[in-house]
Tab-separated table of C-alpha atoms and ligand atoms in Angstrom:
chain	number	residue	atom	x	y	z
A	1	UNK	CA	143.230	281.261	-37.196
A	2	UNK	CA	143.945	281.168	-33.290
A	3	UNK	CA	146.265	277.973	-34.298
A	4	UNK	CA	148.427	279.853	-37.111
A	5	UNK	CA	151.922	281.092	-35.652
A	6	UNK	CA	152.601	285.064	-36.570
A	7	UNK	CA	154.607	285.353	-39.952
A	8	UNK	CA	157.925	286.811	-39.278
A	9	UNK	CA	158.914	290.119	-39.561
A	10	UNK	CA	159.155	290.893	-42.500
A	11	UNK	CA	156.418	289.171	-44.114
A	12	UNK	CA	154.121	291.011	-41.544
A	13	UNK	CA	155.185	294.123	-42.490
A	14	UNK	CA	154.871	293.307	-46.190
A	15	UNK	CA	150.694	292.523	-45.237
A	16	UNK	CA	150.286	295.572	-42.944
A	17	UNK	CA	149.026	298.116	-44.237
A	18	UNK	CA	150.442	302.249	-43.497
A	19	UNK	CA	147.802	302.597	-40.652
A	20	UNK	CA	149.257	299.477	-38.775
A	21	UNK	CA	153.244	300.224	-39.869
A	22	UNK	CA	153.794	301.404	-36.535
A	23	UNK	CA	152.766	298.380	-34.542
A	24	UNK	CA	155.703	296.232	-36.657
A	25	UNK	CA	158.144	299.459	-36.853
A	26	UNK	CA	160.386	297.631	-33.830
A	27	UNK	CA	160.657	294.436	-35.287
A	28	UNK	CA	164.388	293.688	-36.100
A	29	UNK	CA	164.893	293.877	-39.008
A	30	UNK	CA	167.252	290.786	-41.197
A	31	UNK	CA	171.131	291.609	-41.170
A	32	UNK	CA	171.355	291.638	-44.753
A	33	UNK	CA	168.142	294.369	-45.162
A	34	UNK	CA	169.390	296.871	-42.229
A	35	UNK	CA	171.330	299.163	-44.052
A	36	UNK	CA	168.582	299.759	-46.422
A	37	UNK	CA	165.908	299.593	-44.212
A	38	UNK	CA	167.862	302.377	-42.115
A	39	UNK	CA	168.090	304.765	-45.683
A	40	UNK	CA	164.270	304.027	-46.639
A	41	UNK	CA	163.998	305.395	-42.945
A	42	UNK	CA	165.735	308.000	-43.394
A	43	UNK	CA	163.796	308.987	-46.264
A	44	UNK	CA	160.639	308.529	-44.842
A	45	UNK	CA	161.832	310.677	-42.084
A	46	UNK	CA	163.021	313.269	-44.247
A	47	UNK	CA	159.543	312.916	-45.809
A	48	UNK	CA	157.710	313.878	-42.916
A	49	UNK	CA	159.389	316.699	-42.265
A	50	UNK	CA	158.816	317.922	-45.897
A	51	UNK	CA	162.846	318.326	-46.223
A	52	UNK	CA	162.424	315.588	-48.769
A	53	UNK	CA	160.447	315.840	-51.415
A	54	UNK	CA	160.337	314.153	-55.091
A	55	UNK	CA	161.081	316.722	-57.533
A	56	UNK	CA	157.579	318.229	-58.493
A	57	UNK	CA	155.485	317.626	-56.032
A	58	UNK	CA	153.143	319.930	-54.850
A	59	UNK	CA	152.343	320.649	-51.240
A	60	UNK	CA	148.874	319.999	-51.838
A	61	UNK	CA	150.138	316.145	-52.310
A	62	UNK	CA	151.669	315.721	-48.833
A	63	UNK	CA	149.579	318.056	-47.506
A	64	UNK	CA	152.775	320.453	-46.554
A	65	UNK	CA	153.095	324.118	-47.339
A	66	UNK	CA	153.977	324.329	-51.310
A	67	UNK	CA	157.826	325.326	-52.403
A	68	UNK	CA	157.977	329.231	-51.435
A	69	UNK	CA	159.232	330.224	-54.564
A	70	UNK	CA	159.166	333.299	-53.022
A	71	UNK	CA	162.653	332.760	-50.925
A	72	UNK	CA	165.659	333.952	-52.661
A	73	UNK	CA	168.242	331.160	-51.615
A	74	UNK	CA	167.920	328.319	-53.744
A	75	UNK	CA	167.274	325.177	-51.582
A	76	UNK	CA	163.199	325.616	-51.899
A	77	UNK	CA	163.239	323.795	-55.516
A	78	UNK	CA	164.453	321.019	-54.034
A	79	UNK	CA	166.111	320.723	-50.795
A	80	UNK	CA	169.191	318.269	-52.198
A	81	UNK	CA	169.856	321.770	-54.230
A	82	UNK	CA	173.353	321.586	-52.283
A	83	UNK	CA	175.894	323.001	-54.775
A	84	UNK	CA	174.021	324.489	-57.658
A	85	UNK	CA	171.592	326.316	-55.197
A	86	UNK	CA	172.191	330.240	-55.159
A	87	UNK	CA	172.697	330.331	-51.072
A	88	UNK	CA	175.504	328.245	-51.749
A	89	UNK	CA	177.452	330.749	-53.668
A	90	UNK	CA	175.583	334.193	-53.671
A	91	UNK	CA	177.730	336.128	-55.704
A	92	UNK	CA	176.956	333.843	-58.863
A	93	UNK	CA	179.050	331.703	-61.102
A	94	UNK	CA	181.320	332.959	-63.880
A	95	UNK	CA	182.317	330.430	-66.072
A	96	UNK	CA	185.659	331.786	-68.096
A	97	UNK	CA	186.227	330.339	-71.564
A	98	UNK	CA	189.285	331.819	-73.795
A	99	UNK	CA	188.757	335.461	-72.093
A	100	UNK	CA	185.220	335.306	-72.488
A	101	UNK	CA	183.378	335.486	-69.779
A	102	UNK	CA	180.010	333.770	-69.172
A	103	UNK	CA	177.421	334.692	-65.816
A	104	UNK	CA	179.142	338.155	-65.814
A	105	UNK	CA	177.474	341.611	-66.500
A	106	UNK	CA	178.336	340.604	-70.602
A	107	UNK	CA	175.305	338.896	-72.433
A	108	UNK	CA	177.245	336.428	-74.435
A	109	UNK	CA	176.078	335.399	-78.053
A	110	UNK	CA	176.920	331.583	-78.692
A	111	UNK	CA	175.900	331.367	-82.781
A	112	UNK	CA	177.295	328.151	-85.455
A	113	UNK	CA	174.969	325.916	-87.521
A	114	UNK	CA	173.266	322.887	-85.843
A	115	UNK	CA	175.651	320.667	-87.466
A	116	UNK	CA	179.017	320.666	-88.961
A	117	UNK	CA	178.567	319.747	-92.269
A	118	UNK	CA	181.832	321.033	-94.726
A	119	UNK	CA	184.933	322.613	-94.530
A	120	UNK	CA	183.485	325.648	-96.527
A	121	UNK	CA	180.283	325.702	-94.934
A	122	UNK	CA	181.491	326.073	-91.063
A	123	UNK	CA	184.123	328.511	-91.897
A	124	UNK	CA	181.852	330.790	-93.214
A	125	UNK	CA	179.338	330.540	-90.237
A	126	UNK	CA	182.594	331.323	-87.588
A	127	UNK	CA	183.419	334.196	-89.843
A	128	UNK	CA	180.186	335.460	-89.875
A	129	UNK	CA	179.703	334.633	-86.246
A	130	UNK	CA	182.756	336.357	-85.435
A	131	UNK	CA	182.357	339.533	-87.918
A	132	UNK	CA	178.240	340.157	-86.054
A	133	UNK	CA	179.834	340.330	-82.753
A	134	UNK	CA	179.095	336.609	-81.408
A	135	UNK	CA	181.674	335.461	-78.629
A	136	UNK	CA	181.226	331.827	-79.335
A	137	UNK	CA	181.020	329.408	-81.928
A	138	UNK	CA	178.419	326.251	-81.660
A	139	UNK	CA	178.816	323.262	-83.989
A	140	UNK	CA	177.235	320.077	-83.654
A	141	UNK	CA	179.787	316.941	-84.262
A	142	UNK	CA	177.773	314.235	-82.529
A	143	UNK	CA	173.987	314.700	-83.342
A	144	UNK	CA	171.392	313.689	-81.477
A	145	UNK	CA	168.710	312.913	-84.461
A	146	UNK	CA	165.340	311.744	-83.557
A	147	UNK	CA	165.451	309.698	-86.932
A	148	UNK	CA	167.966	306.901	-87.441
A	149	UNK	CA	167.982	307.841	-90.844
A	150	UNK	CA	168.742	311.748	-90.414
A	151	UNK	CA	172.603	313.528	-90.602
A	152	UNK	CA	173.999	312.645	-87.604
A	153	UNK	CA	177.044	314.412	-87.856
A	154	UNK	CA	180.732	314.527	-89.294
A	155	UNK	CA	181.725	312.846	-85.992
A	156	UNK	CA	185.702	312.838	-85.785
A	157	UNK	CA	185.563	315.249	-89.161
A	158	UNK	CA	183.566	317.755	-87.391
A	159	UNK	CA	185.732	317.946	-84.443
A	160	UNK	CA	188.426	318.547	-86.745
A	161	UNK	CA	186.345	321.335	-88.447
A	162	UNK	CA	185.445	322.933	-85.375
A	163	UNK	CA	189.175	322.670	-84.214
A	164	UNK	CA	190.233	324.658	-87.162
A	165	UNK	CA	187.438	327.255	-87.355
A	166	UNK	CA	188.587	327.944	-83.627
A	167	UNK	CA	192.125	328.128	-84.613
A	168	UNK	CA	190.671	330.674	-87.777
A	169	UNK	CA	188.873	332.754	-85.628
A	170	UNK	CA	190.181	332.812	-82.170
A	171	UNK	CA	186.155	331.784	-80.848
A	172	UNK	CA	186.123	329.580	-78.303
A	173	UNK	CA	183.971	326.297	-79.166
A	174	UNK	CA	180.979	324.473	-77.819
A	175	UNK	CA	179.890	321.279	-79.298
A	176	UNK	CA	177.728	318.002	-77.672
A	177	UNK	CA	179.019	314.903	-76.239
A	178	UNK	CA	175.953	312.778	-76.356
A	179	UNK	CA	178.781	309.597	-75.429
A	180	UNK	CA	180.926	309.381	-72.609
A	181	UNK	CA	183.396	307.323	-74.859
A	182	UNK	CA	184.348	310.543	-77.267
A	183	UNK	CA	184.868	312.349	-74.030
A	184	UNK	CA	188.315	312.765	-74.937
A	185	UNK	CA	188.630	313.600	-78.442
A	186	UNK	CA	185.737	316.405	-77.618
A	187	UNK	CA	187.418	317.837	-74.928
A	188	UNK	CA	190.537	318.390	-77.596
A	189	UNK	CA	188.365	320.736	-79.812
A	190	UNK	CA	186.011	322.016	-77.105
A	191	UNK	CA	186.439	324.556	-74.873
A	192	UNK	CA	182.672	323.874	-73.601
A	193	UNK	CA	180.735	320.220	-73.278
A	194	UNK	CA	177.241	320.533	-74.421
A	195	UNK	CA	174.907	317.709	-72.536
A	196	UNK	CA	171.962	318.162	-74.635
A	197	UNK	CA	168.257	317.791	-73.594
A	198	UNK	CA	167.752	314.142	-74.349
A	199	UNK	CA	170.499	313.715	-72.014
A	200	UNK	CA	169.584	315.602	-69.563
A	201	UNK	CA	169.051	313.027	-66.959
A	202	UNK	CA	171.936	310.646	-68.564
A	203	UNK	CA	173.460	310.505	-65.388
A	204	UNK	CA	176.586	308.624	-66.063
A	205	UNK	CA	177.292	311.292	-68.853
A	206	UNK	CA	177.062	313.470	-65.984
A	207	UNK	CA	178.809	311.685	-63.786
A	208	UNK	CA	181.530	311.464	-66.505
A	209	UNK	CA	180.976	315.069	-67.013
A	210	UNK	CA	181.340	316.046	-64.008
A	211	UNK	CA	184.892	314.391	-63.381
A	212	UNK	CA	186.254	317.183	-66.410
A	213	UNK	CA	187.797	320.270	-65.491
A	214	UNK	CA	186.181	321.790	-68.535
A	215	UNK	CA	182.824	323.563	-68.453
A	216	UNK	CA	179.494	322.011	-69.843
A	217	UNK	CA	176.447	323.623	-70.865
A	218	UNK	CA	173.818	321.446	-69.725
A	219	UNK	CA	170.415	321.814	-71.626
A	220	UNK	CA	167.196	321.476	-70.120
A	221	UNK	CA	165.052	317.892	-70.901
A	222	UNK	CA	162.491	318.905	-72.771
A	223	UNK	CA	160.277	317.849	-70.183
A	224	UNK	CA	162.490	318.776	-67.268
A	225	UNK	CA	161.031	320.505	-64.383
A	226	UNK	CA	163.049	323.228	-62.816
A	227	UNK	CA	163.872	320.934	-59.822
A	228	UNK	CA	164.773	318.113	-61.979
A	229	UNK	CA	167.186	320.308	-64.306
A	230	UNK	CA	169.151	321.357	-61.262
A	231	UNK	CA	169.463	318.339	-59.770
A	232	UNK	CA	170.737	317.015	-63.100
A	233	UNK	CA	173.528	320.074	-62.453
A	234	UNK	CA	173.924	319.344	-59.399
A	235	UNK	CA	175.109	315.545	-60.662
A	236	UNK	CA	177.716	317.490	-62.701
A	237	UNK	CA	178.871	319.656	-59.649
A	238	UNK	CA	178.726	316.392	-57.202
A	239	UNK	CA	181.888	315.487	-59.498
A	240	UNK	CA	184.028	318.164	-58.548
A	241	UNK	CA	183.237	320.533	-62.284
A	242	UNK	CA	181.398	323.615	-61.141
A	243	UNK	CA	181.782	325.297	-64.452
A	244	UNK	CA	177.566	324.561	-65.045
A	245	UNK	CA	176.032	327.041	-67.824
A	246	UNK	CA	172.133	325.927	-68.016
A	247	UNK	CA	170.308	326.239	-71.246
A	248	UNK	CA	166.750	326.953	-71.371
A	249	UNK	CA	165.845	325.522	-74.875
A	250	UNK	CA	162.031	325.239	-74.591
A	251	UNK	CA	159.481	322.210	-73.183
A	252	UNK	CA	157.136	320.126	-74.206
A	253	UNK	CA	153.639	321.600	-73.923
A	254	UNK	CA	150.214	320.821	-75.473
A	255	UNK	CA	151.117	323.655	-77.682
A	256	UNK	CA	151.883	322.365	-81.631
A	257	UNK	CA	152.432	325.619	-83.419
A	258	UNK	CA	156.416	326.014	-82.246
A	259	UNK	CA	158.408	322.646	-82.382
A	260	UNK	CA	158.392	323.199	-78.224
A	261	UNK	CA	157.915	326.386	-76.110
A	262	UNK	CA	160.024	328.356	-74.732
A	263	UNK	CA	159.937	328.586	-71.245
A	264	UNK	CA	161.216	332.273	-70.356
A	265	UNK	CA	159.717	332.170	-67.387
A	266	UNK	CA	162.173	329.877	-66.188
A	267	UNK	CA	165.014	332.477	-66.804
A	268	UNK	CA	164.188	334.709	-63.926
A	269	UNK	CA	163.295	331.982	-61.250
A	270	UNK	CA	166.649	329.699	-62.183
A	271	UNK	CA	168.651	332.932	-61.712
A	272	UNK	CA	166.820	333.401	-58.309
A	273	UNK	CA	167.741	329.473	-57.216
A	274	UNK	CA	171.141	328.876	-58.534
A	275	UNK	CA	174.215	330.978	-58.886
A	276	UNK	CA	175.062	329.337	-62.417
A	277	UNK	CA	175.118	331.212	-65.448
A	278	UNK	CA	171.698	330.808	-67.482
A	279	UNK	CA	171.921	331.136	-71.349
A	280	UNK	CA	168.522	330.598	-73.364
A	281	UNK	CA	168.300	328.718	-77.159
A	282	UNK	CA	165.692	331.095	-78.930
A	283	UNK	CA	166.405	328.351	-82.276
A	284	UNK	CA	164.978	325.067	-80.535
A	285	UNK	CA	162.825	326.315	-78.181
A	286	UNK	CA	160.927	328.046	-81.077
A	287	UNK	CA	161.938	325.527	-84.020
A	288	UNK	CA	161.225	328.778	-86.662
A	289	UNK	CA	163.343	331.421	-87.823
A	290	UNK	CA	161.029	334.125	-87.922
A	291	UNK	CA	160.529	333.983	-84.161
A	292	UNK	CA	163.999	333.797	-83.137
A	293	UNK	CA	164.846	337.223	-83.115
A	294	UNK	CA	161.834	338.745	-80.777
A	295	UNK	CA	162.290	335.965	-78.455
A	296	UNK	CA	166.253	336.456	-78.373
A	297	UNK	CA	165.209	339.763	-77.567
A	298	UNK	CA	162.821	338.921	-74.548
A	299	UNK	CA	165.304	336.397	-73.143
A	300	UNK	CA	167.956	339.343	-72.611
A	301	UNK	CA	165.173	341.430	-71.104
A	302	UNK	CA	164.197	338.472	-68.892
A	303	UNK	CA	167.851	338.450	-67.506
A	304	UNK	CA	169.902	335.955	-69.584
A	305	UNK	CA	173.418	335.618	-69.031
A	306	UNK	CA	173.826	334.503	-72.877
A	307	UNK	CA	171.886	332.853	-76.107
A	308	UNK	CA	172.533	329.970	-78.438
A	309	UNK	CA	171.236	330.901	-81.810
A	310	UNK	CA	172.011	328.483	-84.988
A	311	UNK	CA	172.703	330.630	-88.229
A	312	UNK	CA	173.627	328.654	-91.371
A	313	UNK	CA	174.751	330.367	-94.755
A	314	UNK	CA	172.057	328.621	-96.579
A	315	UNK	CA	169.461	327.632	-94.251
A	316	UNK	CA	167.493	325.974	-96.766
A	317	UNK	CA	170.318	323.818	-97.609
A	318	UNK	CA	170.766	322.896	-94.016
A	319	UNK	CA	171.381	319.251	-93.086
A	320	UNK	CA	169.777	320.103	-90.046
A	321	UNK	CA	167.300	322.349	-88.722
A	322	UNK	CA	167.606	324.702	-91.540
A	323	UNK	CA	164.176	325.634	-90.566
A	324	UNK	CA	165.153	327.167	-87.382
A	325	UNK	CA	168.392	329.259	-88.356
A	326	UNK	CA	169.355	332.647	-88.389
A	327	UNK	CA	171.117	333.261	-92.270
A	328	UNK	CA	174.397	334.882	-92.107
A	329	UNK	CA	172.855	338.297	-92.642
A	330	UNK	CA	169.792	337.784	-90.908
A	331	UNK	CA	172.088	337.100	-87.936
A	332	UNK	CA	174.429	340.482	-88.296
A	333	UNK	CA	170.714	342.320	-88.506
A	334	UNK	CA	169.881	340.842	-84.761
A	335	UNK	CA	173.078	341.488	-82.981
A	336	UNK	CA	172.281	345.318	-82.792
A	337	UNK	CA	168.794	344.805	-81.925
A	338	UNK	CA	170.399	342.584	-78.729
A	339	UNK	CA	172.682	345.138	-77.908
A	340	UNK	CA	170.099	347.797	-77.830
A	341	UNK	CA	167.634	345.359	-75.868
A	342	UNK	CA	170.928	344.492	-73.577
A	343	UNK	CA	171.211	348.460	-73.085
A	344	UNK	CA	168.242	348.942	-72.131
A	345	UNK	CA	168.459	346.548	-69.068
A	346	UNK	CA	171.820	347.917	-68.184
A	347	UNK	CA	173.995	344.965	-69.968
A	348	UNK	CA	176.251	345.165	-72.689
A	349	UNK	CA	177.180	342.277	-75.130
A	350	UNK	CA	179.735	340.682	-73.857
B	401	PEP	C1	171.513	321.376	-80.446
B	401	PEP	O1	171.857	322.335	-79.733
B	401	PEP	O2	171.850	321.252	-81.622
B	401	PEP	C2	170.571	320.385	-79.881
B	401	PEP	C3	170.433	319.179	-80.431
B	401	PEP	O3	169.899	320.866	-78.849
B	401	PEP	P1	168.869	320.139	-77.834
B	401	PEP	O4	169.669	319.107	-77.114
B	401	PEP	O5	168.399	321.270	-76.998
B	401	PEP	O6	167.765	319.545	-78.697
B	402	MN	MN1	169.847	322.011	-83.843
């Protein structure tokens, strides 16, 4: 042993382990490795001062005090919460779409079928939409199908569908852009970008996203933490687009009796940690028609700025998640029931 020379650098501190890091920490480091031995540094600085800390860790872990989820302000979800955070713009974000305003005192109804599917069949669902009081029509174009084989969507067609049943109806339109390459042909039907929840943590989408001047409605991954969904918003707003709705649409759980659960809990503390508007999708997060309507209801009582609710004129019929949708007059029967609900908290509809 006494014979062997001392590895350099950074072999040695490849062997050490953390309880002997600090004995190598002064080495010099190789040219080519400084700049990222400098940011791994800094995070492990940042670290140990718990201002960094991965999303959804507890406190327990590092053996810091846990998130106060107690402090109004924003930055305690995660402390890279630098533009989406609610200390960075107290007053709240209004996102303004045609005249309608979303994040405002207004609880805005978003209603349309899943999917475009006909001519016939989304010009009823605006009309109907439009007739119960809704403020904005949803339409999917691009689908996001878990099954290669499923409808995934009239593509081109639907934006052209969704185009005129705007131009019909005077509703401003939000459809998906699961692809940054549509970008463009979307954004000339679409007055709002939905990134849905499997792309939730697409970041070049974001990034792409984020470069628009057009506002997005960013859904939460299904198995998004809190932290992680802003931070995902936060990617958009990086970009220069601050015009962020979130969309609570329900999470995984162990739960198998609702296609996911909806997570209304999250409602109240995102409005407490960001200033963006926060809309809730009673249709997914439930996956069953029947149970759309109370939980529309509770998501207005639990502060909602808005809700996404699919309706279809023949939800049996649907091409896609007929099982989940409102009918037409199954829809006009809830829109009362909100505004009473909306009342009752002190809101209108918008
Ligand atoms: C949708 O809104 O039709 C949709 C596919 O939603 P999500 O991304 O929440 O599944
Ligand atoms: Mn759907």
């Amino acid at each position: 042993m006494g014979g062997r020379s001392a590895p350099p650098a950074r072999e040695r501190r490849a062997r050490t382990g953390p309880a002997q890091r600090a004995t190598v920490r002064s080495a010099e480091p190789a040219a080519s490795t400084r700049s990222a031995s400098a940011s791994l540094a800094k995070a492990r600085e940042q670290r140990a001062s718990g201002r960094r800390r991965e999303p959804g860790a507890t406190g327990r872990a590092t053996g810091r005090a846990t998130t106060d989820v107690s402090t109004a302000g924003g930055r305690c979800l995660d402390p890279d919460l630098r533009l989406a955070a609610r200390d960075a713009k107290p007053a709240g974000t209004v996102v303004e779409v045609r005249g309608v305003r979303i994040g405002g005192p207004g609880v805005v109804i978003i209603a349309g079928p899943c999917a475009v599917e006909s001519e016939t069949q989304l010009l009823a669902a605006a009309r109907a939409v439009k007739a119960g009081g809704g403020s904005v029509l949803r339409g999917g174009a691009f689908k996001p199908r878990t099954s290669p084989y499923s409808f995934r969507g009239l593509e081109l067609e639907g934006l052209r569908l969704l185009a005129l049943a705007r131009a019909e109806t005077g509703l401003p339109v939000v459809t998906e852009v699961m692809d940054a390459r549509h970008l463009e042909q979307v954004m000339a039907c679409a007055d709002i970008l939905q990134v849905g929840s499997r792309n939730m943590q697409n970041f070049t989408l974001l990034e792409e996203v984020g470069r628009c001047r057009v506002p997005v409605l960013l859904k939460r991954g299904m198995s998004a933490t809190l932290a992680e969904y802003l931070l995902a918003a936060e990617h958009v707003m990086k970009g220069g687009n601050g015009q962020v709705i979130l969309c609570e649409r329900g999470i995984r759980t162990f739960e198998p009796s609702t296609r996911y659960t909806l997570d209304l809990g999250a409602v109240p503390m995102l409005k407490r940690h960001t200033h963006l508007p926060v809309i809730v999708d009673p249709s997914h997060g439930t996956g069953v028609a029947w149970m759309v309507p109370p939980l529309a209801c509770a998501a207005i009582a639990a502060g909602a700025d808005g809700l996404l609710i699919e309706v279809h004129g023949d939800p049996a019929r649907a091409l896609s998640d007929g099982g989940q949708s409102l009918s037409h007059g199954e829809f006009a029967a809830l829109m009362p029931k909100l505004a009473a609900v909306a009342a009752a908290i002190g809101r209108s509809l918008a």
